[in-house]
């Protein structure tokens, strides 16, 4: 590709050559390519992250189109990892994009070798799998963890914020995780930052989703909007990018 070196011209002007080099060499793994994770992946690669592993077992459904980056009428039925890998490679052909069509669970956790990464990004919906990922990632020395709390049932972008996990307030998902950790007697070994919003709204009654969307152990199917889930994803990416550049 001609002038490929110019892709990150504006990035380098802001963070310098050392910062850009750090992003290019960083290794990041992202779990979940839904309304939050898909936009996070986009921001990471557009910002210069050179090694990104994306993990999701889902396929694009019609009900994803309102908020998820890989979801188009033309991509319904395709694996989200496949669609996203194609898009990310088209943004930066020199980036190393590894797509894994699968789930993070307690049983599969050792398959992902989290110790090989600089950052782990949690955009998982399932409470049990999310809790295990948090415990696993924080038990290791190398990777830093950032996590998305609940992005559904929100409308006001001004309420979205970042806090250390134990300081997150007003988020039912964070509260459920804390209860789960305390009940099990297993706690995260290190502090980690979360993107969250204390806003609480209710679902309206609508017909059941017949689009074939998979839930993968989600407790409930809740309403969600693109402007909220995308901001969550961009803020997660921002935490990772800032951390990598500051370390450089």
Coordinates of N, CA and C in Angstrom, one line a residue:
X1 N 0.8 -1.2 0.0 CA 0.0 0.0 0.0 C 0.9 1.2 0.0
X2 N 0.6 2.1 -0.9 CA 1.4 3.4 -1.0 C 1.1 4.3 0.1
X3 N 2.1 4.9 0.7 CA 2.0 5.9 1.8 C 1.4 5.3 3.1
X4 N 1.6 4.0 3.3 CA 1.1 3.4 4.5 C 1.7 4.0 5.7
X5 N 2.9 4.5 5.6 CA 3.6 5.1 6.7 C 2.9 6.4 7.2
X6 N 2.0 6.9 6.4 CA 1.3 8.2 6.7 C 0.0 7.9 7.5
X7 N -0.3 6.6 7.7 CA -1.6 6.3 8.4 C -1.6 7.0 9.8
X8 N -0.4 6.9 10.5 CA -0.4 7.4 11.8 C 0.4 8.7 12.0
X9 N 0.3 9.5 10.9 CA 1.0 10.8 11.0 C 0.4 11.7 12.1
X10 N -0.9 11.7 12.2 CA -1.6 12.6 13.2 C -1.3 12.0 14.6
X11 N -1.3 10.7 14.7 CA -1.0 10.1 16.0 C 0.4 10.4 16.5
X12 N 1.4 10.3 15.6 CA 2.7 10.6 15.9 C 2.9 12.1 16.3
X13 N 2.2 12.9 15.7 CA 2.3 14.4 16.0 C 1.8 14.6 17.5
X14 N 0.9 13.8 17.9 CA 0.4 13.9 19.3 C 1.3 13.2 20.3
X15 N 1.7 12.0 20.1 CA 2.3 11.2 21.1 C 3.8 11.0 20.8
X16 N 4.3 11.4 19.7 CA 5.7 11.3 19.4 C 6.1 9.9 18.8
X17 N 7.3 9.8 18.3 CA 7.8 8.6 17.7 C 7.9 7.4 18.7
X18 N 8.3 7.8 20.0 CA 8.5 6.7 21.0 C 7.1 6.2 21.4
X19 N 6.1 7.1 21.5 CA 4.8 6.6 21.9 C 4.2 5.7 20.8
X20 N 4.4 6.2 19.5 CA 3.9 5.4 18.4 C 4.6 4.0 18.3
X21 N 5.9 4.0 18.6 CA 6.6 2.7 18.6 C 6.1 1.8 19.7
X22 N 5.8 2.4 20.8 CA 5.3 1.6 21.9 C 3.9 1.0 21.6
X23 N 3.0 1.7 21.0 CA 1.8 1.2 20.5 C 1.9 0.1 19.5
X24 N 2.8 0.3 18.6 CA 3.1 -0.7 17.5 C 3.6 -2.0 18.1
X25 N 4.3 -1.9 19.2 CA 4.9 -3.2 19.8 C 4.0 -3.8 20.9
X26 N 3.0 -3.1 21.3 CA 2.1 -3.6 22.4 C 1.3 -4.8 21.9
X27 N 1.1 -5.7 22.9 CA 0.2 -6.8 22.6 C -1.0 -6.8 23.5
X28 N -2.2 -6.8 22.9 CA -3.4 -6.6 23.6 C -4.4 -7.7 23.2
X29 N -5.1 -8.2 24.2 CA -6.2 -9.2 23.9 C -7.5 -8.6 24.4
X30 N -8.5 -8.7 23.6 CA -9.8 -8.2 23.8 C -10.9 -9.3 23.8
X31 N -11.6 -9.4 24.9 CA -12.6 -10.4 25.0 C -14.0 -9.8 24.8
X32 N -14.7 -10.1 23.8 CA -16.0 -9.6 23.5 C -16.0 -8.6 22.4
X33 N -16.8 -8.8 21.3 CA -16.9 -7.9 20.2 C -18.3 -7.4 20.0
X34 N -19.0 -7.2 21.1 CA -20.4 -6.6 21.0 C -20.4 -5.1 20.9
X35 N -21.4 -4.5 21.5 CA -21.5 -3.1 21.3 C -20.4 -2.3 21.9
X36 N -19.7 -2.8 22.9 CA -18.6 -2.2 23.6 C -17.2 -2.6 22.9
X37 N -17.0 -3.9 22.8 CA -15.7 -4.4 22.4 C -15.4 -4.1 20.9
X38 N -16.4 -4.1 20.1 CA -16.1 -3.9 18.6 C -15.6 -2.5 18.4
X39 N -16.2 -1.5 19.1 CA -15.7 -0.1 18.9 C -14.3 0.1 19.6
X40 N -14.1 -0.7 20.7 CA -12.8 -0.6 21.3 C -11.7 -1.2 20.4
X41 N -12.0 -2.3 19.7 CA -11.0 -2.8 18.7 C -10.7 -1.8 17.6
X42 N -11.7 -1.2 17.1 CA -11.5 -0.2 16.0 C -10.6 0.9 16.5
X43 N -10.8 1.4 17.7 CA -10.0 2.5 18.2 C -8.6 2.1 18.4
X44 N -8.4 0.9 18.9 CA -7.0 0.4 19.2 C -6.2 0.4 17.9
X45 N -6.8 -0.2 16.8 CA -6.0 -0.4 15.6 C -5.9 0.9 14.9
X46 N -6.9 1.8 14.9 CA -6.7 3.1 14.3 C -5.7 4.0 15.0
X47 N -5.4 3.7 16.3 CA -4.5 4.4 17.0 C -3.1 3.9 16.9
X48 N -2.9 2.7 16.3 CA -1.5 2.2 16.1 C -1.1 1.0 16.9
X49 N -2.1 0.4 17.6 CA -1.7 -0.9 18.3 C -1.4 -1.9 17.3
X50 N -0.3 -2.5 17.4 CA 0.2 -3.4 16.3 C -0.1 -4.9 16.5
X51 N -0.5 -5.3 17.7 CA -0.8 -6.7 17.9 C -2.0 -6.8 18.7
X52 N -3.1 -7.3 18.1 CA -4.4 -7.4 18.8 C -5.0 -8.7 18.5
X53 N -5.4 -9.4 19.6 CA -6.1 -10.6 19.6 C -7.6 -10.3 20.0
X54 N -8.5 -10.7 19.1 CA -9.9 -10.5 19.4 C -10.6 -11.9 19.6
X55 N -11.5 -11.9 20.6 CA -12.1 -13.2 21.0 C -13.6 -13.0 21.1
X56 N -14.4 -13.8 20.4 CA -15.8 -13.8 20.5 C -16.4 -15.0 19.8
X57 N -17.4 -15.6 20.4 CA -18.0 -16.8 19.8 C -19.3 -16.6 19.0
X58 N -19.7 -15.3 19.0 CA -21.0 -14.9 18.4 C -20.9 -14.7 16.9
X59 N -22.1 -14.8 16.3 CA -22.3 -14.4 14.9 C -23.2 -13.2 14.8
X60 N -23.0 -12.4 13.8 CA -23.8 -11.2 13.7 C -25.3 -11.5 13.5
X61 N -26.1 -10.8 14.3 CA -27.5 -11.0 14.3 C -28.2 -9.6 13.9
X62 N -29.4 -9.7 13.4 CA -30.1 -8.5 13.0 C -30.2 -7.5 14.2
X63 N -30.4 -8.0 15.4 CA -30.6 -7.2 16.5 C -29.3 -6.5 17.0
X64 N -28.2 -6.9 16.4 CA -26.9 -6.2 16.7 C -26.7 -4.9 15.9
X65 N -27.4 -4.8 14.8 CA -27.1 -3.7 13.9 C -27.3 -2.3 14.5
X66 N -28.1 -2.2 15.6 CA -28.3 -0.8 16.1 C -27.1 -0.3 16.9
X67 N -26.1 -1.2 17.2 CA -25.0 -0.7 18.1 C -23.7 -1.4 17.9
X68 N -23.5 -2.4 17.1 CA -22.3 -3.1 17.0 C -21.6 -2.9 15.7
X69 N -20.3 -2.6 15.7 CA -19.5 -2.2 14.5 C -19.6 -3.3 13.4
X70 N -19.4 -4.6 13.6 CA -19.4 -5.5 12.5 C -20.8 -5.8 12.0
X71 N -21.8 -5.3 12.6 CA -23.2 -5.7 12.2 C -23.7 -4.8 11.1
X72 N -23.9 -5.4 10.0 CA -24.6 -4.8 8.8 C -25.6 -5.8 8.3
X73 N -26.5 -5.4 7.5 CA -27.4 -6.3 6.9 C -26.7 -7.3 6.1
X74 N -25.6 -6.9 5.4 CA -24.8 -7.8 4.6 C -23.9 -8.8 5.4
X75 N -23.7 -8.6 6.7 CA -22.9 -9.5 7.5 C -23.6 -10.4 8.4
X76 N -24.9 -10.3 8.4 CA -25.8 -11.1 9.3 C -25.4 -12.6 9.1
X77 N -25.2 -13.3 10.2 CA -24.9 -14.7 10.1 C -23.4 -15.0 10.1
X78 N -22.5 -14.0 9.8 CA -21.1 -14.3 9.8 C -20.5 -14.1 11.2
X79 N -19.4 -14.9 11.5 CA -18.8 -14.7 12.8 C -18.3 -13.3 13.0
X80 N -18.5 -12.7 14.2 CA -18.1 -11.3 14.4 C -16.5 -11.2 14.3
X81 N -15.8 -12.2 14.8 CA -14.4 -12.2 14.7 C -13.9 -12.1 13.3
X82 N -14.5 -12.8 12.4 CA -14.2 -12.8 11.0 C -14.4 -11.4 10.3
X83 N -15.6 -10.8 10.6 CA -15.9 -9.5 10.0 C -14.9 -8.5 10.6
X84 N -14.7 -8.5 11.9 CA -13.8 -7.5 12.5 C -12.4 -7.7 12.0
X85 N -11.9 -8.9 11.9 CA -10.5 -9.1 11.5 C -10.3 -8.5 10.1
X86 N -11.3 -8.7 9.2 CA -11.2 -8.1 7.8 C -11.2 -6.6 7.9
X87 N -12.0 -6.0 8.7 CA -12.0 -4.6 8.8 C -10.8 -4.0 9.4
X88 N -10.3 -4.6 10.5 CA -9.1 -4.1 11.1 C -7.8 -4.3 10.2
X89 N -7.8 -5.3 9.4 CA -6.7 -5.5 8.5 C -6.8 -4.5 7.4
X90 N -8.0 -4.1 7.0 CA -8.1 -3.0 6.0 C -7.7 -1.7 6.5
X91 N -7.8 -1.4 7.8 CA -7.4 -0.2 8.4 C -5.9 -0.1 8.4
X92 N -5.2 -1.2 8.9 CA -3.8 -1.2 9.0 C -3.3 -2.6 8.6
X93 N -3.0 -2.8 7.3 CA -2.5 -4.1 6.8 C -1.3 -4.7 7.5
X94 N -0.5 -3.8 8.2 CA 0.7 -4.3 8.8 C 0.4 -4.7 10.3
X95 N -0.8 -4.5 10.8 CA -1.1 -4.9 12.1 C -1.3 -6.4 12.2
X96 N -0.9 -7.0 13.3 CA -1.0 -8.5 13.5 C -2.4 -8.6 14.2
X97 N -3.4 -9.1 13.5 CA -4.7 -9.3 14.1 C -4.9 -10.8 14.2
X98 N -5.2 -11.3 15.4 CA -5.5 -12.7 15.6 C -6.9 -12.8 16.0
X99 N -7.7 -13.6 15.3 CA -9.1 -13.7 15.6 C -9.4 -15.1 16.1
X100 N -10.0 -15.2 17.3 CA -10.4 -16.5 17.9 C -11.9 -16.5 18.1
X101 N -12.5 -17.4 17.3 CA -13.9 -17.6 17.4 C -14.2 -18.6 18.6
X102 N -14.4 -18.1 19.7 CA -14.5 -18.9 20.9 C -14.9 -18.1 22.1
X103 N -15.1 -18.8 23.3 CA -15.5 -18.2 24.5 C -14.4 -18.3 25.5
X104 N -14.3 -17.2 26.3 CA -13.4 -17.3 27.6 C -14.3 -17.9 28.7
X105 N -13.9 -19.0 29.2 CA -14.6 -19.6 30.4 C -13.5 -20.1 31.3
X106 N -14.0 -20.6 32.5 CA -13.0 -21.2 33.4 C -12.3 -22.4 32.7
X107 N -13.1 -23.1 31.9 CA -12.5 -24.3 31.3 C -11.5 -24.0 30.1
X108 N -11.7 -22.8 29.5 CA -10.9 -22.5 28.4 C -9.8 -21.4 28.7
X109 N -9.8 -21.0 30.0 CA -8.9 -19.8 30.3 C -7.5 -20.1 30.0
X110 N -7.0 -21.3 30.2 CA -5.5 -21.5 30.0 C -5.2 -21.5 28.5
X111 N -6.1 -21.5 27.6 CA -5.9 -21.5 26.2 C -5.4 -20.2 25.7
X112 N -5.7 -19.1 26.4 CA -5.4 -17.8 25.9 C -4.1 -17.2 26.3
X113 N -3.4 -17.8 27.3 CA -2.0 -17.4 27.6 C -2.0 -15.8 27.9
X114 N -2.8 -15.4 28.9 CA -2.8 -14.0 29.2 C -1.5 -13.4 29.5
X115 N -0.6 -14.2 30.1 CA 0.7 -13.7 30.5 C 1.5 -13.2 29.3
X116 N 1.1 -13.5 28.1 CA 1.9 -13.1 26.9 C 1.5 -11.7 26.5
X117 N 0.5 -11.0 27.1 CA 0.0 -9.8 26.7 C 0.3 -8.6 27.7
X118 N 0.3 -7.4 27.1 CA 0.5 -6.2 27.9 C -0.8 -5.8 28.6
X119 N -1.9 -5.9 27.8 CA -3.2 -5.5 28.3 C -4.2 -6.6 28.0
X120 N -5.1 -6.8 29.0 CA -6.3 -7.6 28.8 C -7.5 -6.7 28.9
X121 N -8.4 -6.7 27.9 CA -9.6 -5.9 27.9 C -10.8 -6.8 28.1
X122 N -11.6 -6.5 29.1 CA -12.8 -7.3 29.4 C -14.0 -6.6 28.9
X123 N -14.7 -7.1 27.8 CA -15.9 -6.6 27.4 C -16.9 -7.8 27.3
X124 N -16.8 -8.7 28.3 CA -17.7 -9.9 28.4 C -19.0 -9.6 29.1
X125 N -20.1 -10.2 28.6 CA -21.4 -10.0 29.2 C -21.7 -11.0 30.3
X126 N -21.3 -12.3 30.2 CA -21.6 -13.3 31.1 C -20.9 -13.0 32.5
X127 N -21.7 -13.0 33.5 CA -21.2 -12.7 34.9 C -20.1 -13.7 35.3
X128 N -20.4 -15.0 35.2 CA -19.4 -16.0 35.6 C -18.1 -15.9 34.9
X129 N -18.2 -15.8 33.5 CA -17.0 -15.7 32.7 C -16.2 -14.4 33.0
X130 N -17.0 -13.3 33.2 CA -16.3 -12.0 33.5 C -15.6 -12.1 34.8
X131 N -16.2 -12.7 35.8 CA -15.6 -12.8 37.1 C -14.3 -13.6 37.0
X132 N -14.4 -14.7 36.3 CA -13.2 -15.5 36.2 C -12.1 -14.8 35.5
X133 N -12.4 -14.1 34.4 CA -11.4 -13.4 33.7 C -10.7 -12.3 34.6
X134 N -11.5 -11.6 35.4 CA -10.9 -10.6 36.3 C -10.0 -11.3 37.3
X135 N -10.4 -12.4 37.9 CA -9.6 -13.1 38.9 C -8.3 -13.6 38.2
X136 N -8.4 -14.2 37.0 CA -7.3 -14.7 36.3 C -6.3 -13.6 36.0
X137 N -6.8 -12.6 35.3 CA -5.9 -11.5 34.8 C -5.2 -10.8 36.0
X138 N -5.9 -10.6 37.0 CA -5.3 -9.8 38.2 C -4.3 -10.7 39.0
X139 N -4.4 -12.0 38.8 CA -3.5 -12.9 39.5 C -2.1 -13.0 38.8
X140 N -2.0 -12.5 37.6 CA -0.8 -12.5 36.8 C 0.0 -11.2 37.0
X141 N 1.3 -11.3 36.8 CA 2.2 -10.2 37.0 C 2.1 -9.2 35.8
X142 N 2.1 -9.7 34.6 CA 2.4 -8.9 33.5 C 1.2 -8.1 33.0
X143 N 0.1 -8.7 32.6 CA -0.9 -7.9 31.9 C -1.7 -7.0 32.8
X144 N -1.9 -5.8 32.3 CA -2.8 -4.9 33.0 C -4.2 -5.1 32.5
X145 N -5.2 -5.0 33.3 CA -6.6 -5.2 33.0 C -7.4 -4.0 33.0
X146 N -8.3 -3.8 32.0 CA -9.3 -2.8 32.0 C -10.7 -3.5 31.7
X147 N -11.7 -3.1 32.3 CA -13.0 -3.8 32.2 C -14.2 -2.9 32.0
X148 N -15.1 -3.4 31.2 CA -16.4 -2.6 31.0 C -17.4 -3.2 32.0
X149 N -18.0 -2.3 32.7 CA -19.2 -2.7 33.5 C -20.4 -2.5 32.5
X150 N -21.6 -2.6 33.1 CA -22.8 -2.6 32.3 C -23.1 -1.4 31.4
X151 N -23.2 -1.6 30.1 CA -23.5 -0.5 29.2 C -24.9 -0.4 28.7
X152 N -25.7 -1.4 29.1 CA -27.1 -1.5 28.7 C -28.0 -0.6 29.6
X153 N -29.2 -0.2 29.1 CA -30.1 0.6 29.9 C -29.6 1.9 30.3
X154 N -28.8 2.5 29.4 CA -28.2 3.8 29.6 C -28.6 4.7 28.4
X155 N -28.7 6.0 28.6 CA -29.0 7.0 27.6 C -28.1 8.2 27.6
X156 N -27.7 8.6 28.8 CA -27.0 9.9 29.0 C -25.5 9.7 29.0
X157 N -24.8 10.1 27.9 CA -23.4 9.9 27.8 C -22.6 10.7 28.9
X158 N -23.2 11.8 29.4 CA -22.5 12.6 30.4 C -22.3 11.9 31.7
X159 N -23.0 10.8 31.9 CA -22.8 10.0 33.2 C -21.8 8.9 33.1
X160 N -21.2 8.7 31.9 CA -20.2 7.6 31.8 C -18.9 8.1 32.4
X161 N -18.2 7.2 33.2 CA -17.0 7.6 33.9 C -16.1 6.4 34.0
X162 N -14.9 6.7 34.7 CA -13.9 5.7 34.9 C -13.6 5.7 36.4
X163 N -13.5 4.5 37.0 CA -13.1 4.4 38.4 C -12.5 3.0 38.6
X164 N -11.7 2.9 39.7 CA -11.2 1.6 40.1 C -12.4 0.8 40.5
X165 N -12.3 -0.5 40.3 CA -13.4 -1.4 40.4 C -14.2 -1.3 41.8
X166 N -13.5 -1.2 42.9 CA -14.1 -1.1 44.2 C -14.7 0.2 44.4
X167 N -14.5 1.2 43.6 CA -15.1 2.5 43.7 C -16.2 2.8 42.7
X168 N -16.5 1.8 41.9 CA -17.6 2.0 41.0 C -18.9 2.0 41.8
X169 N -19.8 3.0 41.5 CA -21.0 3.2 42.2 C -22.2 3.1 41.3
X170 N -23.3 2.6 41.7 CA -24.6 2.7 41.0 C -24.7 1.7 39.8
X171 N -23.7 0.8 39.7 CA -23.8 -0.2 38.5 C -24.2 -1.5 39.0
X172 N -25.3 -2.1 38.6 CA -25.7 -3.4 39.1 C -24.7 -4.5 38.7
X173 N -24.1 -4.4 37.6 CA -23.1 -5.4 37.2 C -21.9 -5.4 38.2
X174 N -21.4 -4.3 38.5 CA -20.3 -4.2 39.4 C -20.7 -4.7 40.8
X175 N -21.9 -4.4 41.2 CA -22.4 -4.9 42.5 C -22.5 -6.4 42.5
X176 N -23.0 -7.0 41.4 CA -23.1 -8.4 41.3 C -21.8 -9.1 41.3
X177 N -20.8 -8.5 40.7 CA -19.4 -9.0 40.7 C -18.8 -9.0 42.1
X178 N -19.0 -7.9 42.8 CA -18.5 -7.8 44.1 C -19.1 -8.8 45.1
X179 N -20.5 -9.1 44.9 CA -21.1 -10.1 45.7 C -20.6 -11.5 45.4
X180 N -20.3 -11.7 44.1 CA -19.8 -13.0 43.7 C -18.4 -13.2 44.3
X181 N -17.6 -12.2 44.2 CA -16.2 -12.4 44.8 C -16.3 -12.6 46.3
X182 N -17.1 -11.9 47.0 CA -17.2 -12.0 48.4 C -17.7 -13.4 48.8
X183 N -18.7 -13.8 48.1 CA -19.3 -15.1 48.4 C -18.3 -16.3 48.2
X184 N -17.5 -16.2 47.1 CA -16.6 -17.2 46.8 C -15.3 -17.1 47.7
X185 N -15.1 -16.0 48.2 CA -13.9 -15.8 49.0 C -12.6 -15.5 48.2
X186 N -12.8 -15.4 46.9 CA -11.7 -15.1 46.0 C -11.9 -13.6 45.5
X187 N -10.8 -12.9 45.7 CA -10.8 -11.4 45.3 C -9.8 -11.1 44.3
X188 N -10.0 -10.1 43.4 CA -9.0 -9.7 42.5 C -7.7 -9.4 43.2
X189 N -6.6 -9.8 42.7 CA -5.3 -9.6 43.3 C -4.7 -8.2 43.2
X190 N -5.2 -7.5 42.1 CA -4.7 -6.2 41.8 C -5.8 -5.2 41.5
X191 N -5.6 -3.9 41.7 CA -6.6 -3.0 41.3 C -6.7 -2.9 39.8
X192 N -7.9 -2.5 39.3 CA -8.0 -2.3 37.8 C -9.1 -1.3 37.6
X193 N -9.0 -0.6 36.5 CA -10.0 0.4 36.1 C -11.1 -0.1 35.3
X194 N -12.3 0.5 35.6 CA -13.5 0.1 34.9 C -14.2 1.4 34.2
X195 N -14.8 1.1 33.1 CA -15.7 2.1 32.5 C -17.1 1.8 33.0
X196 N -17.9 2.7 33.5 CA -19.2 2.4 34.0 C -20.1 3.7 33.9
X197 N -21.4 3.5 34.2 CA -22.3 4.6 34.3 C -23.3 4.2 35.4
X198 N -23.6 5.1 36.3 CA -24.6 4.9 37.4 C -26.0 5.0 36.9
X199 N -26.2 5.4 35.7 CA -27.6 5.7 35.2 C -28.3 4.3 35.1
X200 N -29.6 4.4 35.6 CA -30.4 3.2 35.6 C -31.8 3.5 34.9
X201 N -32.0 2.8 33.8 CA -33.3 2.9 33.1 C -33.9 1.5 33.0
X202 N -35.2 1.4 32.6 CA -35.9 0.2 32.5 C -36.2 -0.2 31.1
X203 N -36.3 -1.5 30.8 CA -36.7 -1.9 29.5 C -38.2 -1.6 29.3
X204 N -38.5 -1.4 28.0 CA -39.9 -1.3 27.6 C -40.3 -2.7 27.1
X205 N -41.6 -3.0 27.2 CA -42.0 -4.3 26.7 C -42.1 -4.3 25.2
X206 N -41.4 -5.2 24.6 CA -41.4 -5.4 23.1 C -41.5 -6.9 22.8
X207 N -41.7 -7.2 21.5 CA -41.8 -8.6 21.1 C -40.4 -9.3 21.4
X208 N -40.4 -10.6 21.5 CA -39.2 -11.4 21.8 C -38.3 -11.3 20.6
X209 N -37.0 -11.2 20.8 CA -36.0 -11.2 19.8 C -35.9 -12.5 19.1
X210 N -36.3 -12.5 17.8 CA -36.2 -13.7 17.0 C -35.2 -13.7 15.9
X211 N -34.1 -12.9 16.1 CA -33.1 -12.7 15.1 C -32.0 -13.7 15.2
X212 N -32.0 -14.6 16.2 CA -31.0 -15.6 16.3 C -29.8 -15.2 17.1
X213 N -29.9 -14.0 17.8 CA -28.8 -13.5 18.5 C -28.5 -14.5 19.7
X214 N -27.2 -14.8 19.9 CA -26.8 -15.7 21.0 C -26.6 -14.9 22.3
X215 N -26.9 -15.6 23.4 CA -26.8 -14.9 24.7 C -25.5 -15.3 25.5
X216 N -25.1 -16.5 25.3 CA -23.9 -17.1 26.0 C -23.9 -16.7 27.5
X217 N -24.9 -17.2 28.2 CA -25.0 -17.1 29.6 C -25.3 -15.7 30.1
X218 N -25.8 -14.8 29.3 CA -26.3 -13.5 29.8 C -27.5 -13.7 30.7
X219 N -27.5 -13.0 31.7 CA -28.7 -13.1 32.7 C -29.9 -12.5 32.0
X220 N -29.8 -11.5 31.2 CA -31.0 -10.9 30.6 C -30.6 -10.2 29.3
X221 N -31.6 -10.0 28.5 CA -31.4 -9.2 27.3 C -32.0 -7.8 27.5
X222 N -31.1 -6.8 27.5 CA -31.5 -5.4 27.9 C -31.4 -4.5 26.7
X223 N -32.1 -3.4 26.7 CA -32.0 -2.4 25.7 C -30.7 -1.7 25.7
X224 N -30.1 -1.3 24.6 CA -28.8 -0.6 24.6 C -28.8 0.3 23.3
X225 N -28.0 1.3 23.4 CA -27.9 2.3 22.3 C -26.4 2.4 21.9
X226 N -26.2 2.7 20.6 CA -24.9 2.8 20.0 C -24.0 3.9 20.6
X227 N -24.6 5.0 20.9 CA -23.8 6.2 21.4 C -23.2 5.9 22.7
X228 N -23.9 5.0 23.5 CA -23.4 4.6 24.8 C -22.4 3.5 24.7
X229 N -22.7 2.5 24.0 CA -21.8 1.3 24.0 C -20.5 1.7 23.3
X230 N -20.6 2.6 22.3 CA -19.4 3.0 21.6 C -18.5 3.9 22.5
X231 N -19.1 4.7 23.3 CA -18.3 5.6 24.2 C -17.6 4.7 25.2
X232 N -18.3 3.7 25.7 CA -17.7 2.7 26.6 C -16.5 2.1 26.0
X233 N -16.6 1.6 24.7 CA -15.5 1.0 24.0 C -14.4 1.9 23.8
X234 N -14.7 3.2 23.4 CA -13.6 4.2 23.1 C -12.9 4.5 24.4
X235 N -13.6 4.6 25.5 CA -12.9 4.9 26.8 C -12.0 3.7 27.3
X236 N -12.4 2.5 27.0 CA -11.6 1.4 27.3 C -10.3 1.5 26.5
X237 N -10.5 1.7 25.2 CA -9.3 1.9 24.3 C -8.4 3.0 24.8
X238 N -9.0 4.1 25.2 CA -8.3 5.3 25.7 C -7.4 4.9 26.9
X239 N -8.0 4.1 27.8 CA -7.2 3.7 29.0 C -6.0 2.9 28.6
X240 N -6.2 2.0 27.6 CA -5.1 1.1 27.2 C -4.0 2.0 26.5
X241 N -4.5 2.8 25.5 CA -3.5 3.7 24.8 C -2.7 4.6 25.7
X242 N -3.4 5.2 26.6 CA -2.8 6.1 27.5 C -1.7 5.4 28.4
X243 N -2.1 4.2 28.9 CA -1.2 3.4 29.7 C 0.0 3.0 28.9
X244 N -0.1 2.6 27.7 CA 1.0 2.2 26.9 C 1.9 3.4 26.6
X245 N 1.4 4.5 26.2 CA 2.1 5.7 25.8 C 2.9 6.2 27.1
X246 N 2.2 6.3 28.2 CA 2.8 6.8 29.4 C 4.0 6.0 29.8
X247 N 3.8 4.7 29.7 CA 4.9 3.8 30.1 C 6.1 3.9 29.2
X248 N 5.9 4.4 27.9 CA 7.0 4.5 27.0 C 7.9 5.8 27.4

